[in-house]
CSV table of C-alpha atoms in Angstrom, one decimal:
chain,number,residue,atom,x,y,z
A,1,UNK,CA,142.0,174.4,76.9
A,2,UNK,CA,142.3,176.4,80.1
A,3,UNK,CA,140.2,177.5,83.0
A,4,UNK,CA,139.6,180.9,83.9
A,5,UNK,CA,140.4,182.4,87.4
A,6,UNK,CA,139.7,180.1,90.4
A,7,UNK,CA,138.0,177.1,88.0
A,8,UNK,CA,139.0,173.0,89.1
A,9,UNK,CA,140.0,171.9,86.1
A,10,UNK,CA,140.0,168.3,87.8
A,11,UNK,CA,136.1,168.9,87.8
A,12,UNK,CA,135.6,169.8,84.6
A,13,UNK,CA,133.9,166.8,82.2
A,14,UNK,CA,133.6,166.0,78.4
A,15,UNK,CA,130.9,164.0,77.3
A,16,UNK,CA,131.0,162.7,73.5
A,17,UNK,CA,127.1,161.0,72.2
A,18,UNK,CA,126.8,159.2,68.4
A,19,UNK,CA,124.0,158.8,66.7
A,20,UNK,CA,124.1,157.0,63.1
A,21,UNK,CA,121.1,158.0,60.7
A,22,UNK,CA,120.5,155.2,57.3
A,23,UNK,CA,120.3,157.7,54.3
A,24,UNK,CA,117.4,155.0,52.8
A,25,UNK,CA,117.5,157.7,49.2
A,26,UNK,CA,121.4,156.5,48.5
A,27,UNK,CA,121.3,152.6,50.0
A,28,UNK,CA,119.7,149.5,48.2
A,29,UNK,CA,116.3,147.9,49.9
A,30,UNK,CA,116.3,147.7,53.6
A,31,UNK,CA,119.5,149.6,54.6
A,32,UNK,CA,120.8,148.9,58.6
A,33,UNK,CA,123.3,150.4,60.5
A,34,UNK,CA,124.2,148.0,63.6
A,35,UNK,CA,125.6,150.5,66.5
A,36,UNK,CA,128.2,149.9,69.0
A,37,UNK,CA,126.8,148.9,72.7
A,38,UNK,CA,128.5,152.2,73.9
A,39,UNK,CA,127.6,155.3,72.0
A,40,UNK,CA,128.5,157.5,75.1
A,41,UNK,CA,131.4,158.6,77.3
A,42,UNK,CA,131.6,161.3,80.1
A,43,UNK,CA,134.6,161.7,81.8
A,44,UNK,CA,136.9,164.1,83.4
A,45,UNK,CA,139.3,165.8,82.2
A,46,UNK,CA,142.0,163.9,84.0
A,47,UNK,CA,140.7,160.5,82.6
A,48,UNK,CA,140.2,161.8,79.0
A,49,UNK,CA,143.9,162.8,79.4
A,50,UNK,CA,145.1,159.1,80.7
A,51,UNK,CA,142.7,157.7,78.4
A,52,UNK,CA,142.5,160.2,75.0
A,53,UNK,CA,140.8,157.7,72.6
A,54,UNK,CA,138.4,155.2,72.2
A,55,UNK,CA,136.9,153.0,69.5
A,56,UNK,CA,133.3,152.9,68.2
A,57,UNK,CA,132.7,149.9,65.0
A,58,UNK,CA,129.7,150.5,63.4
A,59,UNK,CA,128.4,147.6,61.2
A,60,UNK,CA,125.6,146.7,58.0
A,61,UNK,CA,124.1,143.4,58.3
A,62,UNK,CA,125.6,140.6,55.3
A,63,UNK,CA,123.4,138.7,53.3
A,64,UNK,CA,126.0,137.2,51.5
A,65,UNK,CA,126.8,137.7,48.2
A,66,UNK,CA,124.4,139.1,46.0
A,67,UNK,CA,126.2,141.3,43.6
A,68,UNK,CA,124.9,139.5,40.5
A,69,UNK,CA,121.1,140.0,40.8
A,70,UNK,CA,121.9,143.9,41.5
A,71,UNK,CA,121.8,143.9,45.2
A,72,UNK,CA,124.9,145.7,46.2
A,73,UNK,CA,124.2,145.7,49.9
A,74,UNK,CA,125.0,149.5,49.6
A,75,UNK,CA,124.2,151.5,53.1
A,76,UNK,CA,124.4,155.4,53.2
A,77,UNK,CA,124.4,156.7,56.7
A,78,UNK,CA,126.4,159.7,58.5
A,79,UNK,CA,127.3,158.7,61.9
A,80,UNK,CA,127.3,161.6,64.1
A,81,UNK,CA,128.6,163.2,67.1
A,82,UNK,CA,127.2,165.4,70.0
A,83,UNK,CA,129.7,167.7,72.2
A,84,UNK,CA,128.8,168.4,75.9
A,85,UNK,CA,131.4,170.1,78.3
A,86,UNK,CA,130.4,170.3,82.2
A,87,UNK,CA,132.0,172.0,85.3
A,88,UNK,CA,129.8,172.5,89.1
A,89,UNK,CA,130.2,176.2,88.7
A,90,UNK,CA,129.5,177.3,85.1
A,91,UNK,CA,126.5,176.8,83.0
A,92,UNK,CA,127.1,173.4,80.5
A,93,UNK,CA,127.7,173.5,77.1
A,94,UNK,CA,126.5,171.2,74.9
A,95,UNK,CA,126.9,171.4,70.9
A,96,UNK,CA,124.5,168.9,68.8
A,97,UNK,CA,126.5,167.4,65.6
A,98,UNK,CA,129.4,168.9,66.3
A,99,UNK,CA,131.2,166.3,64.3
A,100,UNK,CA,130.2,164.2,61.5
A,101,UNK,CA,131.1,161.4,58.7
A,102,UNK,CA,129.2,160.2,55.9
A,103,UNK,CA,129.9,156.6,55.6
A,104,UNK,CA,128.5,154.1,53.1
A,105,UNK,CA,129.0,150.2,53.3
A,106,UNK,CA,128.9,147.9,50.4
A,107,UNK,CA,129.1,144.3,49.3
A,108,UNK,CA,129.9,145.2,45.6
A,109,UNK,CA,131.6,142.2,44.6
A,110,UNK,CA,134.9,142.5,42.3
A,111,UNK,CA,134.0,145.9,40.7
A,112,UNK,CA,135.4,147.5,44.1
A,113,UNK,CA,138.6,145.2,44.2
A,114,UNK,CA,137.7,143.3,47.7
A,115,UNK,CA,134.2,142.4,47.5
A,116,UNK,CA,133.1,144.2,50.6
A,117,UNK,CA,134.2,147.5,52.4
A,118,UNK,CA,133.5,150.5,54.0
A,119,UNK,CA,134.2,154.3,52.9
A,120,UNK,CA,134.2,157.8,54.0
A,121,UNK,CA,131.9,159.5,51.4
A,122,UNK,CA,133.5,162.8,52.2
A,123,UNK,CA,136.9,162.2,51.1
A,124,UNK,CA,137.6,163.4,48.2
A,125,UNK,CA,138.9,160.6,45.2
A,126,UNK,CA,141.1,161.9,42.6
A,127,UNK,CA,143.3,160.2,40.3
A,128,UNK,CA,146.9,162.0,40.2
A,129,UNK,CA,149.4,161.6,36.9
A,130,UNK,CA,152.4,163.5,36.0
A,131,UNK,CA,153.5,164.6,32.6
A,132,UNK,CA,157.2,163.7,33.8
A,133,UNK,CA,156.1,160.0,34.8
A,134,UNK,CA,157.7,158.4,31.9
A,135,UNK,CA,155.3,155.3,31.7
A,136,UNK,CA,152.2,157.7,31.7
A,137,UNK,CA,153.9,160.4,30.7
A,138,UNK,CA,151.7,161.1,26.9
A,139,UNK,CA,148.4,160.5,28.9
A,140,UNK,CA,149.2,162.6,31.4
A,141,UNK,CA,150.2,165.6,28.9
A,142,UNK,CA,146.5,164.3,26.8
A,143,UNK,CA,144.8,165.1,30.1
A,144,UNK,CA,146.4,168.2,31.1
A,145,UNK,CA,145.6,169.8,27.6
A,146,UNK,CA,142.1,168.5,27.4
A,147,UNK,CA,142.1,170.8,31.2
A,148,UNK,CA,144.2,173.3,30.8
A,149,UNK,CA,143.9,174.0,27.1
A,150,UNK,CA,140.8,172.3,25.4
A,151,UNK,CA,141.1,174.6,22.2
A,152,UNK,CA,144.6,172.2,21.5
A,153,UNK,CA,142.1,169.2,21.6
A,154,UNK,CA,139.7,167.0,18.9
A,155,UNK,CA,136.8,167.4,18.2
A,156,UNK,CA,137.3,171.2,18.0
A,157,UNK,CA,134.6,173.9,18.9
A,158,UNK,CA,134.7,177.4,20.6
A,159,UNK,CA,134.2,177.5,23.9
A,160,UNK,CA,134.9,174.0,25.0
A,161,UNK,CA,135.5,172.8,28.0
A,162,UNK,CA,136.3,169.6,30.0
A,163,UNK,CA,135.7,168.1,32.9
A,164,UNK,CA,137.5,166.3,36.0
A,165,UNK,CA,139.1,168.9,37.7
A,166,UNK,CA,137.1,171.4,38.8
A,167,UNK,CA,133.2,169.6,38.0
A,168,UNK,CA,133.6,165.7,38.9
A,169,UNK,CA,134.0,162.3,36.7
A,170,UNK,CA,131.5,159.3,37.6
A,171,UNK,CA,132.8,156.1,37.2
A,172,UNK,CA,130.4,154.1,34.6
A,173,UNK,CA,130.5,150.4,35.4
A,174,UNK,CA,128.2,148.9,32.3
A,175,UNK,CA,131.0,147.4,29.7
A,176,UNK,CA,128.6,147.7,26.5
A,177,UNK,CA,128.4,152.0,27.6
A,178,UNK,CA,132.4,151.9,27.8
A,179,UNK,CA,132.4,150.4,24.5
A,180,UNK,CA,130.1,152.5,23.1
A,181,UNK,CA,132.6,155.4,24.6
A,182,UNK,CA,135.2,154.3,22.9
A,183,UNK,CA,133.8,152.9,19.8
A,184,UNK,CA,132.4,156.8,19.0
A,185,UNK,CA,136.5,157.7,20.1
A,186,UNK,CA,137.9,155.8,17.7
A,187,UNK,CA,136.0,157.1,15.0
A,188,UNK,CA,137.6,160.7,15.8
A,189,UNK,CA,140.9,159.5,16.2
A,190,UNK,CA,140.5,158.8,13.1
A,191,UNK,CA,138.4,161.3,11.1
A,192,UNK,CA,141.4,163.5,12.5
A,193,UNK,CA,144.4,161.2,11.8
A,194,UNK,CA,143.1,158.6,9.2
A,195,UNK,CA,144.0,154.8,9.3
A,196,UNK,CA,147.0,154.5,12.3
A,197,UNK,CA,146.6,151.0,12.3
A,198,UNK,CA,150.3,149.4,12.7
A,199,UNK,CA,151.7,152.3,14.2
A,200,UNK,CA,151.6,151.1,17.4
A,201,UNK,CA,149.7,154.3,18.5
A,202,UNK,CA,146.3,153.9,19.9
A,203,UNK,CA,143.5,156.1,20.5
A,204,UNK,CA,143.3,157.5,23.8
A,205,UNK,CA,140.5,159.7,25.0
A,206,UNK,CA,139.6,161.8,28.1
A,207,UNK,CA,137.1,161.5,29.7
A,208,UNK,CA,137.5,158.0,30.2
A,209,UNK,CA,136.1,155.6,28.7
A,210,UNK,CA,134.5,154.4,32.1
A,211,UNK,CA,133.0,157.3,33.2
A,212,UNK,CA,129.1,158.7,32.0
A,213,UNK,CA,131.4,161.5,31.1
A,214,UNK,CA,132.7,159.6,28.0
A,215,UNK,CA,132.6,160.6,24.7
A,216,UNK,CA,128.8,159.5,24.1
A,217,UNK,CA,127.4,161.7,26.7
A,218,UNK,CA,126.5,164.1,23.7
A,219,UNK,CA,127.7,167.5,25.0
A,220,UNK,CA,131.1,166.5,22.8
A,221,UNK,CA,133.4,167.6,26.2
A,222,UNK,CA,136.2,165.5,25.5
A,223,UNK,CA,139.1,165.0,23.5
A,224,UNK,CA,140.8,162.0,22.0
A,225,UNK,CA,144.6,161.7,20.9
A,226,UNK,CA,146.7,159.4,19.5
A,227,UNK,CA,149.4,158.0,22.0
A,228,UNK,CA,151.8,155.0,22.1
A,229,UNK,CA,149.7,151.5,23.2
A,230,UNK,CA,152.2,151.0,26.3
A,231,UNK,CA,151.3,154.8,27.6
A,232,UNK,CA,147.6,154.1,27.3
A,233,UNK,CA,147.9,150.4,29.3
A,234,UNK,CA,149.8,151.6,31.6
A,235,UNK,CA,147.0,154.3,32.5
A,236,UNK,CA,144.5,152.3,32.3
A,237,UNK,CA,146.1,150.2,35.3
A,238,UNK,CA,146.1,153.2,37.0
A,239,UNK,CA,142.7,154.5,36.7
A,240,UNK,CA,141.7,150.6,37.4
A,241,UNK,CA,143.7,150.9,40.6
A,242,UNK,CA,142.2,153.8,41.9
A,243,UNK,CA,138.9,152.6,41.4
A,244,UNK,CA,139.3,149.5,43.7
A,245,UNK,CA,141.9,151.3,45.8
A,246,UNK,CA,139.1,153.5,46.5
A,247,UNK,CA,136.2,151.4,46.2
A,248,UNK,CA,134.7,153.8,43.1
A,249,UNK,CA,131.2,152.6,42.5
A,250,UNK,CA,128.6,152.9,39.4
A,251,UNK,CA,128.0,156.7,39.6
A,252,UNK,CA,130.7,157.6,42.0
A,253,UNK,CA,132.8,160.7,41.8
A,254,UNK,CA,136.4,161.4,41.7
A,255,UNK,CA,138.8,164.1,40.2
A,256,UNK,CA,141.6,164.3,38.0
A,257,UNK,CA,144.9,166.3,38.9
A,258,UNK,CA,147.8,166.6,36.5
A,259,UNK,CA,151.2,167.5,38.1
A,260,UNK,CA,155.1,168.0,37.0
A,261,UNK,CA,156.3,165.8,40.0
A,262,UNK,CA,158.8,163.1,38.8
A,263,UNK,CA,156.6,160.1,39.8
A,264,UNK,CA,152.7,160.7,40.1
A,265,UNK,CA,150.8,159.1,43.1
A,266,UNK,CA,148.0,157.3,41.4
A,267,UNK,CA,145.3,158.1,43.7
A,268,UNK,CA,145.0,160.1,46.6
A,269,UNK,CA,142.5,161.6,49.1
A,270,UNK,CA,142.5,165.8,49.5
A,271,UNK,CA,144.3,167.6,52.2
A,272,UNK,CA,142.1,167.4,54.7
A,273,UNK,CA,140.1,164.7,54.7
A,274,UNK,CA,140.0,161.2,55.7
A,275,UNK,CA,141.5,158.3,53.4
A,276,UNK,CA,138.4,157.2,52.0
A,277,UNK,CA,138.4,153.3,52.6
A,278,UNK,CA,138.4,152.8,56.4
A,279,UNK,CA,141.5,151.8,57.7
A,280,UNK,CA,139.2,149.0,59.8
A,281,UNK,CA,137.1,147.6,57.4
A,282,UNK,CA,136.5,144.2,56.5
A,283,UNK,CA,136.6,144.4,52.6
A,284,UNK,CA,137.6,140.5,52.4
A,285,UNK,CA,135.6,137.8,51.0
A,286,UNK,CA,134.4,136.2,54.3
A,287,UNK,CA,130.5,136.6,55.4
A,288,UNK,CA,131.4,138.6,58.4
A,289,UNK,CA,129.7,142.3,58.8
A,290,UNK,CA,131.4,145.2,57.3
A,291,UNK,CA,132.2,147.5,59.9
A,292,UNK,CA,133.9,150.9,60.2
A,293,UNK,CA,135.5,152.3,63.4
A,294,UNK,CA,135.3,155.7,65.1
A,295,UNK,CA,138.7,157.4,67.1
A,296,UNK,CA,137.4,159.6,69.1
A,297,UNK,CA,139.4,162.6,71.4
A,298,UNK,CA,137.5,165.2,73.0
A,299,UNK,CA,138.0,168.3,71.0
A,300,UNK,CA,139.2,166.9,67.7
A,301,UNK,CA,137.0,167.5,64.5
A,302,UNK,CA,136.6,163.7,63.6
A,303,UNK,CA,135.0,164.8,59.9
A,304,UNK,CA,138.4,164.4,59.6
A,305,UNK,CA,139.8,161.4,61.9
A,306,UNK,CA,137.5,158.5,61.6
């Protein structure tokens, strides 16, 4: 930033406001969002530039654990940030939400891996394989055809399509629904390939088994394929891992990318947004709040940094 003509830039001031709104639609019964003290800071220039950051933590009240009679403890908010910039000889500028987060705070229990945490809703989850990952490499090469070239894929109809990378997946959590998924799998595995019992080949099918994708959804967008037992635990792992790496929730969404790289990276956030589970949060066992933090610099877009 620079002044124009004879401006002080030593007089010049920032001035950064939150405000945190509880999205009540999204959260389970009587959803809170505990602020910071400090939601405020105008400065000058000169101190912003000794002093660049600061630290907001955001927190949800605990009730302890109460997972198992349906209470996740789940808390939808967007925590939000007004711009204000000030100088004695120009008129103020002032820019309401210029900067914003979704957040959503949870005590899930051991469906999301640590039984508590905090995540950025707007980063983007998707699961990454490669067809030249040698432990995933037959699941990998299942998914990218079921993608890339659906007509190569069972059951068989004109027109098909599937989806995960361009429409979203949605993690389904209920174990008798992931049955059902692959109970209605297997039978196409084998209408198509007959008895492969003792092989050592197993019937793998995309969309997953744990997503309301799955092969009982009715629309018939998905494809099942016979691949070696190790190939189909090992990506299981992997999809398990990027759940609670990610804290995937009942209903959540996520994407699937295929690549050629010589090792895939299981899960990863898009370019461009934050890493989904705050770096801050208190996803541990303990009864202590969940919070998230906030980094704020004057004139960064913190969609992206918190």
């Amino acid at each position: 930033m620079q002044t124009a003509g004879t401006e002080d830039a030593t007089k010049w001031s920032v001035a950064q406001s939150f405000r945190d709104d509880v999205n009540a639609g999204a959260s389970d019964p009587n959803p809170q969002i505990t602020a910071p003290s400090t939601v405020q800071r105008d400065e000058l220039l000169g101190v912003w530039n000794d002093k660049p950051t600061w630290t907001l933590t955001y927190t949800s009240p605990d009730l302890g654990a109460q997972f198992n009679n349906g209470n996740q403890q789940k808390v939808a908010g967007t925590v939000s940030m007004d711009l204000g910039v000030s100088s004695p000889s120009v008129s103020p500028y002032s820019e309401v939400d210029a900067y914003y987060s979704g957040v959503r705070f949870d005590y899930a229990g051991p469906v999301a891996g640590k039984h508590k945490g905090t995540v950025f809703t707007g980063a983007r989850v998707k699961l990454v394989m490669s067809r030249k990952d040698p432990k995933v490499k037959e699941s990998a090469l299942h998914i990218y055809d079921a993608l890339k070239h659906p007509e190569r894929t069972f059951p068989s109809f004109a027109g098909k399509t599937i989806p995960g990378e361009k429409e979203p997946l949605h993690r389904l959590v209920d174990p008798t629904k992931q049955d059902e998924n692959r109970d209605k799998s297997t039978k196409e595995c084998r209408a198509v390939w007959g008895d492969y019992s003792g092989t050592g080949l197993e019937c793998d099918e995309y969309p997953f088994a744990s997503t309301k994708e799955g092969s009982t959804k009715g629309d018939n967008r998905y494809s099942v394929r016979l691949i070696s037992g190790t190939d189909n635990d090992e990506s299981g792992k992997r999809i398990l891992a990027m759940y609670t790496t990610n804290r995937v929730l009942d209903g959540d969404p996520f994407y699937v990318k295929i690549t050629d790289c010589q090792r895939g990276i299981p899960w990863r956030s898009s370019p461009n947004t934050a890493l989904r589970q705050a770096p801050t949060a208190d996803s541990s066992r303990s009864t202590t709040p969940t919070p998230t933090s906030v980094t704020a610099q004057p004139w960064q877009p913190l969609r992206y940094r918190w």
